[in-house]
Short mmCIF file of C-alpha atoms in Angstrom, two decimals:
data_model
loop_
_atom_site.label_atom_id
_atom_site.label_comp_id
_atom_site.label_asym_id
_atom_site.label_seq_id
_atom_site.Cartn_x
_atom_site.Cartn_y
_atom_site.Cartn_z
CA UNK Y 1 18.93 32.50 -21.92
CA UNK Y 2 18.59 36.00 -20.81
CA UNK Y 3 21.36 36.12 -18.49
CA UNK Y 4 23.82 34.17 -21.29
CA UNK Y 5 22.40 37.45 -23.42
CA UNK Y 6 23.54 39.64 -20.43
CA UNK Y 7 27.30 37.99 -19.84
CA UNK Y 8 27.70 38.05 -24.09
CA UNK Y 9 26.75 41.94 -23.51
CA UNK Y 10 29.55 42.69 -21.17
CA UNK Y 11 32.11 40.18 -22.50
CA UNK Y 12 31.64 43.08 -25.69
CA UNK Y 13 31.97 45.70 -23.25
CA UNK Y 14 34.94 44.11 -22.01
CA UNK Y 15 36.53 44.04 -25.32
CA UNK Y 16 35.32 47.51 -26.34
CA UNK Y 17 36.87 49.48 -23.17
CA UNK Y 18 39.22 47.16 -21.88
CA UNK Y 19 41.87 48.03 -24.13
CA UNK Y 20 43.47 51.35 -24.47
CA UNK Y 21 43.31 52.14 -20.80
CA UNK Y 22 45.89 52.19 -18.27
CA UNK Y 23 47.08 49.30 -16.24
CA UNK Y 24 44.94 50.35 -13.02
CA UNK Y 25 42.19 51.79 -15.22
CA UNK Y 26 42.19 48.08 -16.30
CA UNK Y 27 42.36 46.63 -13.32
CA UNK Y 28 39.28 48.82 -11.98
CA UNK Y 29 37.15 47.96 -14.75
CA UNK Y 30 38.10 44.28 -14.41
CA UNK Y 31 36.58 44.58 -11.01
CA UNK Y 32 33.43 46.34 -12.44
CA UNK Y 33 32.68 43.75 -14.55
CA UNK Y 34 32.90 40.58 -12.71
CA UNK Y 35 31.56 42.41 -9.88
CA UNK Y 36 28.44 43.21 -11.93
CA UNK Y 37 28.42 39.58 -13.69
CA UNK Y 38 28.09 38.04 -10.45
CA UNK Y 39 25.42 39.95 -8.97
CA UNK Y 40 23.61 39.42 -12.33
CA UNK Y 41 24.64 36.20 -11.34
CA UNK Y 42 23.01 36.05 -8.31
CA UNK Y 43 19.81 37.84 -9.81
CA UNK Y 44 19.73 35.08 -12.45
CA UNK Y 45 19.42 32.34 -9.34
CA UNK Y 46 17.27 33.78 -7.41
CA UNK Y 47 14.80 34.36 -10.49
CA UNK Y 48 15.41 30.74 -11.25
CA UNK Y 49 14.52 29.34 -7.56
CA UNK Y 50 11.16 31.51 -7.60
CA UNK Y 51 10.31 30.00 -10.51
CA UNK Y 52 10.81 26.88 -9.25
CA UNK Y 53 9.25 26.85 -5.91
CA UNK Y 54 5.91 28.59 -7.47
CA UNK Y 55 5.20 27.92 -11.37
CA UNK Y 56 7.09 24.61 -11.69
CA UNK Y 57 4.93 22.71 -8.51
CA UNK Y 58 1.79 24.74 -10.05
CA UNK Y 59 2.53 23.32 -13.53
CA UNK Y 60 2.77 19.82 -12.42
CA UNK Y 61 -0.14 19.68 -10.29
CA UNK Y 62 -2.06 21.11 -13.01
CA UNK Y 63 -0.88 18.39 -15.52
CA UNK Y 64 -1.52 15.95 -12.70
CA UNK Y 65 -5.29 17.37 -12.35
CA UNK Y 66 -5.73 16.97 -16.15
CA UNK Y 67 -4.55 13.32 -16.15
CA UNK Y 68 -6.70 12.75 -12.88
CA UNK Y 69 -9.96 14.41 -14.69
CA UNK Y 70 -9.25 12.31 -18.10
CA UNK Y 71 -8.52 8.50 -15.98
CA UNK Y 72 -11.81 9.67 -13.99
CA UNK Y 73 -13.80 10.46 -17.68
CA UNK Y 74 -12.24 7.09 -18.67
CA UNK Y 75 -13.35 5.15 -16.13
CA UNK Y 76 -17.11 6.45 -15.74
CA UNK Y 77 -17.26 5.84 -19.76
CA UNK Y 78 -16.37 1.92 -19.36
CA UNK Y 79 -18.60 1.71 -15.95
CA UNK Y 80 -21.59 2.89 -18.25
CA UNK Y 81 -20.39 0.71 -20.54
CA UNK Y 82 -20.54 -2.42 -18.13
CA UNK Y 83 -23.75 -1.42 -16.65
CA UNK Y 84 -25.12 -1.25 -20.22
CA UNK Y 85 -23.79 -4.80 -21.16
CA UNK Y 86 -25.24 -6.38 -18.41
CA UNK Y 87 -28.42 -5.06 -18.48
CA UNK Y 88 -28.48 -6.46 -21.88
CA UNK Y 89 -26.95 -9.87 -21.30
CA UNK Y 90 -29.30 -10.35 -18.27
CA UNK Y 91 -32.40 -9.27 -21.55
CA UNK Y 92 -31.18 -12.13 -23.07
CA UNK Y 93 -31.53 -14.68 -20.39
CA UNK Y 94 -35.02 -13.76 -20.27
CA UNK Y 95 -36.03 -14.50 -24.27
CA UNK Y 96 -37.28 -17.67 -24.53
CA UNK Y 97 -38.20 -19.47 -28.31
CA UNK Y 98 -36.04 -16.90 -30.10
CA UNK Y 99 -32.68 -17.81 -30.46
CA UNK Y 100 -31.59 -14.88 -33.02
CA UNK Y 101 -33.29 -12.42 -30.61
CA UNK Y 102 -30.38 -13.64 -27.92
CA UNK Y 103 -27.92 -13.99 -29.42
CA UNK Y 104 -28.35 -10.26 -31.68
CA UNK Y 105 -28.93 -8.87 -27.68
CA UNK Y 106 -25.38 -10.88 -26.63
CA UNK Y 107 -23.61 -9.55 -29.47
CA UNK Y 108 -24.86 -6.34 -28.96
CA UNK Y 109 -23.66 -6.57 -25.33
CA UNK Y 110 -20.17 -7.58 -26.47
CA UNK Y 111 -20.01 -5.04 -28.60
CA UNK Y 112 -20.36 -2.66 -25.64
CA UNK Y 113 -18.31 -4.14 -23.39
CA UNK Y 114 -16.47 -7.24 -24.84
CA UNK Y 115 -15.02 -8.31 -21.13
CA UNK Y 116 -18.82 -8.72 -19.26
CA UNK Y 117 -18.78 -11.35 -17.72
CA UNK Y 118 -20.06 -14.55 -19.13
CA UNK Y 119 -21.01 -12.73 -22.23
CA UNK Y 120 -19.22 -14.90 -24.74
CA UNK Y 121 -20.24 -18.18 -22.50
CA UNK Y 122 -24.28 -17.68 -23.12
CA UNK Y 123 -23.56 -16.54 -26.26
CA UNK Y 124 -21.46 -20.15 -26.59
CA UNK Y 125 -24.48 -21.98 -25.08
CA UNK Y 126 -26.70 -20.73 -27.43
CA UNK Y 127 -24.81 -21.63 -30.84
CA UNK Y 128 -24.49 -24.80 -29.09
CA UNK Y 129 -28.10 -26.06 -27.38
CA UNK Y 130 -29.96 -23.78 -29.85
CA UNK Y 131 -28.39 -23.26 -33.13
CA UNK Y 132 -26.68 -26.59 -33.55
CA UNK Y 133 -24.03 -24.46 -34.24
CA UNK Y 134 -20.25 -26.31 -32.20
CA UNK Y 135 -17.95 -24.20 -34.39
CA UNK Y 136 -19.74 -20.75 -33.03
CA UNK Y 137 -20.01 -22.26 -29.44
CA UNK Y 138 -16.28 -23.03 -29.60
CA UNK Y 139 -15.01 -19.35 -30.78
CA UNK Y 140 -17.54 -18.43 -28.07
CA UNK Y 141 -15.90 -20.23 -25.24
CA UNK Y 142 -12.35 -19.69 -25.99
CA UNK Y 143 -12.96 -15.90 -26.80
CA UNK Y 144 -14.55 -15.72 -23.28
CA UNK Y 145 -11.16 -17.18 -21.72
CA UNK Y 146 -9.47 -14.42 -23.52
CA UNK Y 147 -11.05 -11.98 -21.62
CA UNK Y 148 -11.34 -14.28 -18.37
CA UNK Y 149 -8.43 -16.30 -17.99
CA UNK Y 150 -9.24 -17.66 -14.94
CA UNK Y 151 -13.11 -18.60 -15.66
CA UNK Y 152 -12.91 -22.36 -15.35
CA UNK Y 153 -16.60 -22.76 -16.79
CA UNK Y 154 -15.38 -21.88 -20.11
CA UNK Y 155 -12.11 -24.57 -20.34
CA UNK Y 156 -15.35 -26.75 -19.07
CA UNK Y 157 -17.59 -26.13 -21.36
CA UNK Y 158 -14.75 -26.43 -23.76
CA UNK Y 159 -14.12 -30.33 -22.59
CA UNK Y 160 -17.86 -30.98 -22.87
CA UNK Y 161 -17.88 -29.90 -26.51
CA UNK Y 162 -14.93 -32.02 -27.50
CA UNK Y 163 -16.59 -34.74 -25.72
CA UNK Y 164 -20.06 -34.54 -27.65
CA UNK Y 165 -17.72 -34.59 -30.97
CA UNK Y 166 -16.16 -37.70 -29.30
CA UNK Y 167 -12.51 -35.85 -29.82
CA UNK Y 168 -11.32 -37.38 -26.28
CA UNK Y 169 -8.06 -36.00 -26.40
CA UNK Y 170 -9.17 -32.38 -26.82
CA UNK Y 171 -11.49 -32.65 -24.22
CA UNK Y 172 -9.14 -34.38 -21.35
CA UNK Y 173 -6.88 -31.36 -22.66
CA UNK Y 174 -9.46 -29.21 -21.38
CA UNK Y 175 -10.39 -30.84 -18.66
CA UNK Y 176 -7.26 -30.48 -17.66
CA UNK Y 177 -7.24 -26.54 -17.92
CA UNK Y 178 -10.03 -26.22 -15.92
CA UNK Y 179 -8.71 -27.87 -12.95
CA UNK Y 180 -5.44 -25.88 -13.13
CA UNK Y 181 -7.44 -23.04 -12.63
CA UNK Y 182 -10.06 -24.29 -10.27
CA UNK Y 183 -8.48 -27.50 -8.53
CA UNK Y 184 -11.76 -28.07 -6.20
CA UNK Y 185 -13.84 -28.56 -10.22
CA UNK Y 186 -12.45 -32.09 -10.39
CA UNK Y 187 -15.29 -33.45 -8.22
CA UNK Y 188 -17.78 -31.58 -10.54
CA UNK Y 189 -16.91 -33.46 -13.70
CA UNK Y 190 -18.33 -36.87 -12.22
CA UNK Y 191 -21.57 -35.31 -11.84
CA UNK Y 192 -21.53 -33.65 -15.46
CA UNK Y 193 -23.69 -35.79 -17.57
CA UNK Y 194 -21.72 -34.29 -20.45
CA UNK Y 195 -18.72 -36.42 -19.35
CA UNK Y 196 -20.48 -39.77 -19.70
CA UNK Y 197 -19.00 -40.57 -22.79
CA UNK Y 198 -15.95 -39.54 -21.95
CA UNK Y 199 -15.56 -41.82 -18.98
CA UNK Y 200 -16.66 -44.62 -20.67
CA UNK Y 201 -14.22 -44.25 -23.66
CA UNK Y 202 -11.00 -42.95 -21.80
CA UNK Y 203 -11.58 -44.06 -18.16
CA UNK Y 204 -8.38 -44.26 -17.26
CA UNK Y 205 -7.25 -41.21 -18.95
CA UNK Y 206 -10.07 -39.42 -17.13
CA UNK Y 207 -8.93 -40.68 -13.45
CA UNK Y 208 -5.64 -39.60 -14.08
CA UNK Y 209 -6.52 -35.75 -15.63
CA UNK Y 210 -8.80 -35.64 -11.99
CA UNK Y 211 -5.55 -36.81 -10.27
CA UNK Y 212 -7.00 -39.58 -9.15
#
């Protein structure tokens, strides 16, 4: 900007005492000028390349160490975060006769940290084996596999709790999710007492989900 200030400055000049002057008077000053424009020129560069190889580089590294220090804030927040969740989903495997007291300690650790693991699962088994409660269990299970995509206990606990409301479709469904994502938990179903009914009912159905 300065050195557009500086060439506007002298194109006045140029104006102002070009005219009315001889033809070699002209000539000279001609030479004046763009002489002096191009070592201002030249000045303008140089200025610009100093800049550049000492407050640009300093300016991004200091962004960078900003970004670095915020990610590294970020990431000891959620680790504290985990740790926290877990120590409170591990409280709630040790309550025994209380049901509400578990599952107020699982909530609380989900509200923490709504990815620990197996969170939503024993928060699912406890609707289920203590409340009575298969609507709860479900949301439980399938909230899990939100978080955990890949946790095959969840799609399995899933088919076990179609199966126990004798919904055999839902649960070979389900079945069938779980060994997608874990191929060796076919063998495990035939030792799943949950499953009993299911084999019975849809045997063949249940051969063929197993690949069998």
């Amino acid at each position: 900007m300065r050195y557009l200030i500086v060439l506007a400055v002298l194109a006045l000049l140029v104006v102002g005492l070009f005219f009315g002057h001889s033809a070699d008077q002209q000539a000279a000053f001609l030479l004046t000028v763009v002489s002096a424009s191009a070592t201002l020129g030249g000045i303008a560069f140089a200025l610009y390349g100093w800049y550049s190889s000492k407050e640009i580089p300093d300016l991004v590294e200091k962004r960078v160490q900003e970004r670095m220090n915020e990610m590294e804030k970020r990431l000891e927040k959620r680790l504290l975060a985990g740790q926290e969740a877990v120590q409170k989903v591990i409280a709630a495997y040790g309550v025994t006769g209380d049901p509400d007291r578990k599952i107020a300690l699982l909530r609380q650790a989900l509200e923490v940290d709504p990815s620990v693991y197996n969170g939503y699962v024993a928060l699912g088994y406890v609707y289920w084996y203590e409340k009575g409660d298969l609507v709860a269990a479900e949301e439980c299970f399938r909230k899990d596999l939100e978080h955990h995509p890949d946790n095959y206990q969840a799609a399995c606990d899933l088919a076990a709790l179609y199966v126990e409301q004798q919904e055999w479709t839902a649960a070979l469904s389900w079945m069938k999710e779980a060994v997608r994502i874990r191929p060796e938990s076919a063998k495990d179903f035939d030792n799943d007492p949950r499953f009993d009914a299911l084999r019975s009912n849809r045997s063949e159905d249940y051969e063929k989900v197993l690949g069998r």
